[in-house]
Amino acid sequence: MKKLIAGNWKMNGSWAEARILTEKILEGIAADKGVADTCEFVIFPPFVHLGVVKESLTDPDSPLTYGAQDCGLHENGAYTGEVSAEMIRDFACEYVIVGHSERREYHHETNEIVKQKAAIADSNGLKVIICVGEKESEREAGQHKEVVGAQLVESMPENASVENTVIAYEPVWAIGTGKTASVDDVREMHGFIRQQLGERFEEPERVRILYGGSMKPDNARDLLATDNVDGGLIGGASLDAEAFLAIAKSA
Ligand code: PEP
C-alpha cells in the first residue's frame, strides 16, 4: 500500500496562493517519478479555495487529489454556513476530514457528531479521514489508549468500511506545537489502533493509519518508517511545497 501524504491547509492563504501552492506540488511530484511510486497525495484547502485547486488538477490519473477539511452534519436544508457532504462530493472531492482536534475543541464536536458527519460522508461516496488523539493531560495520566480507543469506537459510523476509512492519530499536544510524539509512542499507539480496527473489520490492515502532529522533513523519515504508519496528516509543513514534498520523499 502506498503511503498517503495529506496536507491540511487549515484557514490559510489567498486563492492565488492556493493555485501557486497546488502547481508547485504538482511540479515537484512530476519532477521525481519515484515519489509517485511510493506515495499518494491529498490536499485540503479551505472551502473557498477548492475551486482553484480543482482547476489545477485536471489529470484524472494524477497522484494528487483534494478534499474538504470538514462537512456539515445534515444532508441539506436551513443550516447557514454549512457545506454538505453531497456538495463536497459533487465538487469531485475524494476525501473529507472529520473530527480534527481543532473542530473538537473550538466547535465542541463530540464523538457522536463526528460519527454522524462520517456517516453522511460515507453515504455520499467520500473517503473519510477520522481524527483521534489524546490531550497532553490525558497522556500524562496514562489514559491515552483509553481515550483513543473510545474515540475510535464512538466516532466510526456503522457504514464505515476498509475502503472508505482512514484513521489519523494526532496527539493534540503535538499539533502545531513543534513537539512530536516519539517513535516508540507512535509505534505503540498505531499498533493499538490496528488492533482496535481488528475488532471491527476482517482486514484491518487495509485501513490506512496516518500520523499527524508537527511532522516535518527532519522527523518524517523515522515516523513514516514506523510499524503501522501508513502516511502523514501534515498541517504547517504542507503550506510549503518543498517541505511537503521532502516529507513524501523521505517515505
Ligand atoms: C494538523 O493540523 O492536522 C497537524 C498535524 O498540524 P501540524 O502538522 O502543524 O502539527
Short mmCIF file of N, CA, C and O in Angstrom, two decimals, residues 7-22 25 42-55 57 65-71 81-83 87-88 91 93 95-97 102-103 234-235 238-239:
data_model
loop_
_atom_site.label_atom_id
_atom_site.label_comp_id
_atom_site.label_asym_id
_atom_site.label_seq_id
_atom_site.Cartn_x
_atom_site.Cartn_y
_atom_site.Cartn_z
N GLY A 7 -2.14 16.94 3.17
CA GLY A 7 -1.81 18.31 3.60
C GLY A 7 -3.06 19.06 4.03
O GLY A 7 -3.95 19.29 3.21
N ASN A 8 -3.13 19.41 5.30
CA ASN A 8 -4.27 20.16 5.83
C ASN A 8 -3.88 21.64 5.89
O ASN A 8 -3.12 22.04 6.77
N TRP A 9 -4.40 22.42 4.93
CA TRP A 9 -4.00 23.83 4.85
C TRP A 9 -4.70 24.70 5.89
O TRP A 9 -4.39 25.88 6.03
N LYS A 10 -5.70 24.15 6.55
CA LYS A 10 -6.46 24.89 7.57
C LYS A 10 -6.96 26.21 7.00
O LYS A 10 -7.29 26.28 5.81
N MET A 11 -6.99 27.30 7.78
CA MET A 11 -7.58 28.56 7.30
C MET A 11 -6.44 29.51 6.89
O MET A 11 -6.19 30.51 7.55
N ASN A 12 -5.73 29.12 5.83
CA ASN A 12 -4.55 29.89 5.42
C ASN A 12 -4.56 30.19 3.94
O ASN A 12 -5.01 29.38 3.13
N GLY A 13 -4.01 31.36 3.59
CA GLY A 13 -3.70 31.69 2.20
C GLY A 13 -4.84 32.31 1.43
O GLY A 13 -6.01 32.27 1.83
N SER A 14 -4.45 32.94 0.31
CA SER A 14 -5.42 33.53 -0.62
C SER A 14 -5.68 32.51 -1.73
O SER A 14 -4.97 31.51 -1.84
N TRP A 15 -6.66 32.78 -2.59
CA TRP A 15 -6.90 31.83 -3.68
C TRP A 15 -5.71 31.79 -4.63
O TRP A 15 -5.37 30.74 -5.17
N ALA A 16 -5.04 32.97 -4.82
CA ALA A 16 -3.87 32.99 -5.72
C ALA A 16 -2.75 32.13 -5.12
O ALA A 16 -2.08 31.38 -5.84
N GLU A 17 -2.58 32.20 -3.81
CA GLU A 17 -1.55 31.37 -3.16
C GLU A 17 -1.92 29.89 -3.24
O GLU A 17 -1.05 29.03 -3.38
N ALA A 18 -3.22 29.61 -3.16
CA ALA A 18 -3.67 28.20 -3.25
C ALA A 18 -3.31 27.64 -4.62
O ALA A 18 -2.86 26.50 -4.75
N ARG A 19 -3.49 28.45 -5.66
CA ARG A 19 -3.16 27.99 -7.02
C ARG A 19 -1.66 27.72 -7.14
O ARG A 19 -1.23 26.68 -7.62
N ILE A 20 -0.86 28.69 -6.65
CA ILE A 20 0.60 28.54 -6.76
C ILE A 20 1.08 27.30 -6.00
O ILE A 20 1.88 26.51 -6.50
N LEU A 21 0.55 27.14 -4.78
CA LEU A 21 0.98 26.00 -3.96
C LEU A 21 0.62 24.68 -4.65
O LEU A 21 1.44 23.75 -4.72
N THR A 22 -0.60 24.60 -5.19
CA THR A 22 -1.02 23.37 -5.88
C THR A 22 -0.09 23.09 -7.06
O THR A 22 0.37 21.96 -7.27
N ILE A 25 3.32 21.87 -5.98
CA ILE A 25 3.29 20.46 -5.53
C ILE A 25 3.24 19.53 -6.75
O ILE A 25 3.98 18.55 -6.84
N VAL A 42 -2.97 13.98 -1.00
CA VAL A 42 -4.26 14.68 -0.97
C VAL A 42 -4.06 15.99 -0.22
O VAL A 42 -3.38 16.03 0.81
N ILE A 43 -4.62 17.06 -0.78
CA ILE A 43 -4.52 18.37 -0.11
C ILE A 43 -5.93 18.82 0.29
O ILE A 43 -6.92 18.53 -0.38
N PHE A 44 -5.97 19.53 1.41
CA PHE A 44 -7.23 20.00 1.97
C PHE A 44 -7.20 21.52 2.08
O PHE A 44 -6.82 22.07 3.12
N PRO A 45 -7.58 22.22 1.01
CA PRO A 45 -7.61 23.69 1.07
C PRO A 45 -8.88 24.14 1.80
O PRO A 45 -9.80 23.35 2.01
N PRO A 46 -8.95 25.42 2.18
CA PRO A 46 -10.22 25.94 2.72
C PRO A 46 -11.30 25.80 1.63
O PRO A 46 -10.99 25.81 0.44
N PHE A 47 -12.57 25.73 2.05
CA PHE A 47 -13.67 25.52 1.09
C PHE A 47 -13.60 26.47 -0.10
O PHE A 47 -13.74 26.05 -1.24
N VAL A 48 -13.38 27.77 0.18
CA VAL A 48 -13.46 28.75 -0.91
C VAL A 48 -12.29 28.66 -1.88
O VAL A 48 -12.30 29.32 -2.92
N HIS A 49 -11.28 27.86 -1.53
CA HIS A 49 -10.15 27.68 -2.45
C HIS A 49 -10.20 26.35 -3.20
O HIS A 49 -9.32 26.06 -4.01
N LEU A 50 -11.25 25.56 -2.93
CA LEU A 50 -11.36 24.28 -3.63
C LEU A 50 -11.44 24.48 -5.14
O LEU A 50 -10.92 23.68 -5.91
N GLY A 51 -12.08 25.58 -5.56
CA GLY A 51 -12.27 25.83 -6.99
C GLY A 51 -10.96 25.98 -7.74
O GLY A 51 -10.77 25.37 -8.80
N VAL A 52 -10.04 26.77 -7.18
CA VAL A 52 -8.76 26.96 -7.91
C VAL A 52 -7.92 25.69 -7.87
O VAL A 52 -7.20 25.39 -8.82
N VAL A 53 -8.05 24.94 -6.79
CA VAL A 53 -7.30 23.68 -6.72
C VAL A 53 -7.86 22.71 -7.76
O VAL A 53 -7.11 22.07 -8.52
N LYS A 54 -9.18 22.65 -7.86
CA LYS A 54 -9.83 21.76 -8.85
C LYS A 54 -9.39 22.13 -10.27
O LYS A 54 -9.11 21.25 -11.08
N GLU A 55 -9.30 23.43 -10.54
CA GLU A 55 -8.89 23.87 -11.89
C GLU A 55 -7.47 23.40 -12.23
O GLU A 55 -7.15 23.14 -13.38
N LEU A 57 -6.07 20.67 -11.03
CA LEU A 57 -5.95 19.20 -11.00
C LEU A 57 -6.88 18.57 -12.04
O LEU A 57 -7.91 18.01 -11.71
N THR A 65 -4.73 14.46 -5.24
CA THR A 65 -6.15 14.74 -5.26
C THR A 65 -6.47 15.73 -4.13
O THR A 65 -5.56 16.23 -3.48
N TYR A 66 -7.75 16.02 -3.94
CA TYR A 66 -8.09 17.05 -2.95
C TYR A 66 -9.35 16.67 -2.18
O TYR A 66 -10.11 15.78 -2.58
N GLY A 67 -9.51 17.35 -1.06
CA GLY A 67 -10.66 17.05 -0.21
C GLY A 67 -11.03 18.25 0.64
O GLY A 67 -10.42 19.32 0.52
N ALA A 68 -12.03 18.06 1.50
CA ALA A 68 -12.52 19.15 2.35
C ALA A 68 -12.12 18.89 3.81
O ALA A 68 -11.98 17.75 4.23
N GLN A 69 -11.94 20.00 4.54
CA GLN A 69 -11.46 19.89 5.92
C GLN A 69 -12.55 19.50 6.91
O GLN A 69 -12.25 19.21 8.07
N ASP A 70 -13.79 19.53 6.45
CA ASP A 70 -14.92 19.24 7.34
C ASP A 70 -16.16 19.09 6.45
O ASP A 70 -16.11 19.45 5.27
N CYS A 71 -17.25 18.59 7.01
CA CYS A 71 -18.52 18.63 6.26
C CYS A 71 -19.66 18.87 7.24
O CYS A 71 -19.50 18.71 8.46
N GLY A 81 -24.16 28.59 6.71
CA GLY A 81 -22.71 28.48 6.88
C GLY A 81 -22.18 27.07 6.68
O GLY A 81 -20.97 26.88 6.59
N GLU A 82 -23.06 26.09 6.59
CA GLU A 82 -22.60 24.70 6.47
C GLU A 82 -22.43 24.29 5.00
O GLU A 82 -23.08 24.84 4.11
N VAL A 83 -21.58 23.31 4.78
CA VAL A 83 -21.38 22.74 3.43
C VAL A 83 -21.60 21.24 3.56
O VAL A 83 -20.96 20.58 4.39
N MET A 87 -22.51 18.16 -1.39
CA MET A 87 -21.90 19.25 -2.17
C MET A 87 -20.41 19.01 -2.37
O MET A 87 -19.85 19.29 -3.43
N ILE A 88 -19.79 18.47 -1.34
CA ILE A 88 -18.34 18.22 -1.40
C ILE A 88 -18.05 17.14 -2.45
O ILE A 88 -17.14 17.28 -3.27
N PHE A 91 -18.43 18.35 -5.89
CA PHE A 91 -17.28 19.17 -6.31
C PHE A 91 -16.08 18.28 -6.68
O PHE A 91 -14.99 18.77 -6.89
N CYS A 93 -14.52 16.16 -4.84
CA CYS A 93 -13.56 15.85 -3.78
C CYS A 93 -13.56 14.34 -3.56
O CYS A 93 -14.60 13.69 -3.66
N TYR A 95 -11.85 13.06 -0.64
CA TYR A 95 -11.73 12.85 0.80
C TYR A 95 -12.42 13.96 1.59
O TYR A 95 -12.59 15.09 1.10
N VAL A 96 -12.72 13.66 2.85
CA VAL A 96 -13.10 14.70 3.81
C VAL A 96 -12.47 14.33 5.16
O VAL A 96 -12.35 13.14 5.48
N ILE A 97 -12.05 15.35 5.89
CA ILE A 97 -11.53 15.13 7.25
C ILE A 97 -12.70 15.35 8.22
O ILE A 97 -13.45 16.32 8.06
N GLU A 102 -9.06 20.48 16.23
CA GLU A 102 -9.47 21.90 16.28
C GLU A 102 -11.00 22.01 16.17
O GLU A 102 -11.60 22.91 16.75
N ARG A 103 -11.63 21.10 15.44
CA ARG A 103 -13.11 21.07 15.39
C ARG A 103 -13.66 20.57 16.72
O ARG A 103 -14.64 21.08 17.24
N ILE A 234 -0.45 16.38 7.58
CA ILE A 234 0.54 17.42 7.81
C ILE A 234 -0.12 18.79 7.76
O ILE A 234 -0.81 19.11 6.78
N GLY A 235 0.06 19.57 8.80
CA GLY A 235 -0.52 20.91 8.85
C GLY A 235 0.48 21.94 8.35
O GLY A 235 0.65 22.15 7.14
N SER A 238 2.66 21.59 5.29
CA SER A 238 2.00 21.38 3.98
C SER A 238 1.78 22.70 3.24
O SER A 238 1.38 22.71 2.08
N LEU A 239 2.04 23.82 3.93
CA LEU A 239 1.89 25.13 3.28
C LEU A 239 3.12 25.51 2.49
O LEU A 239 3.17 26.56 1.85
#
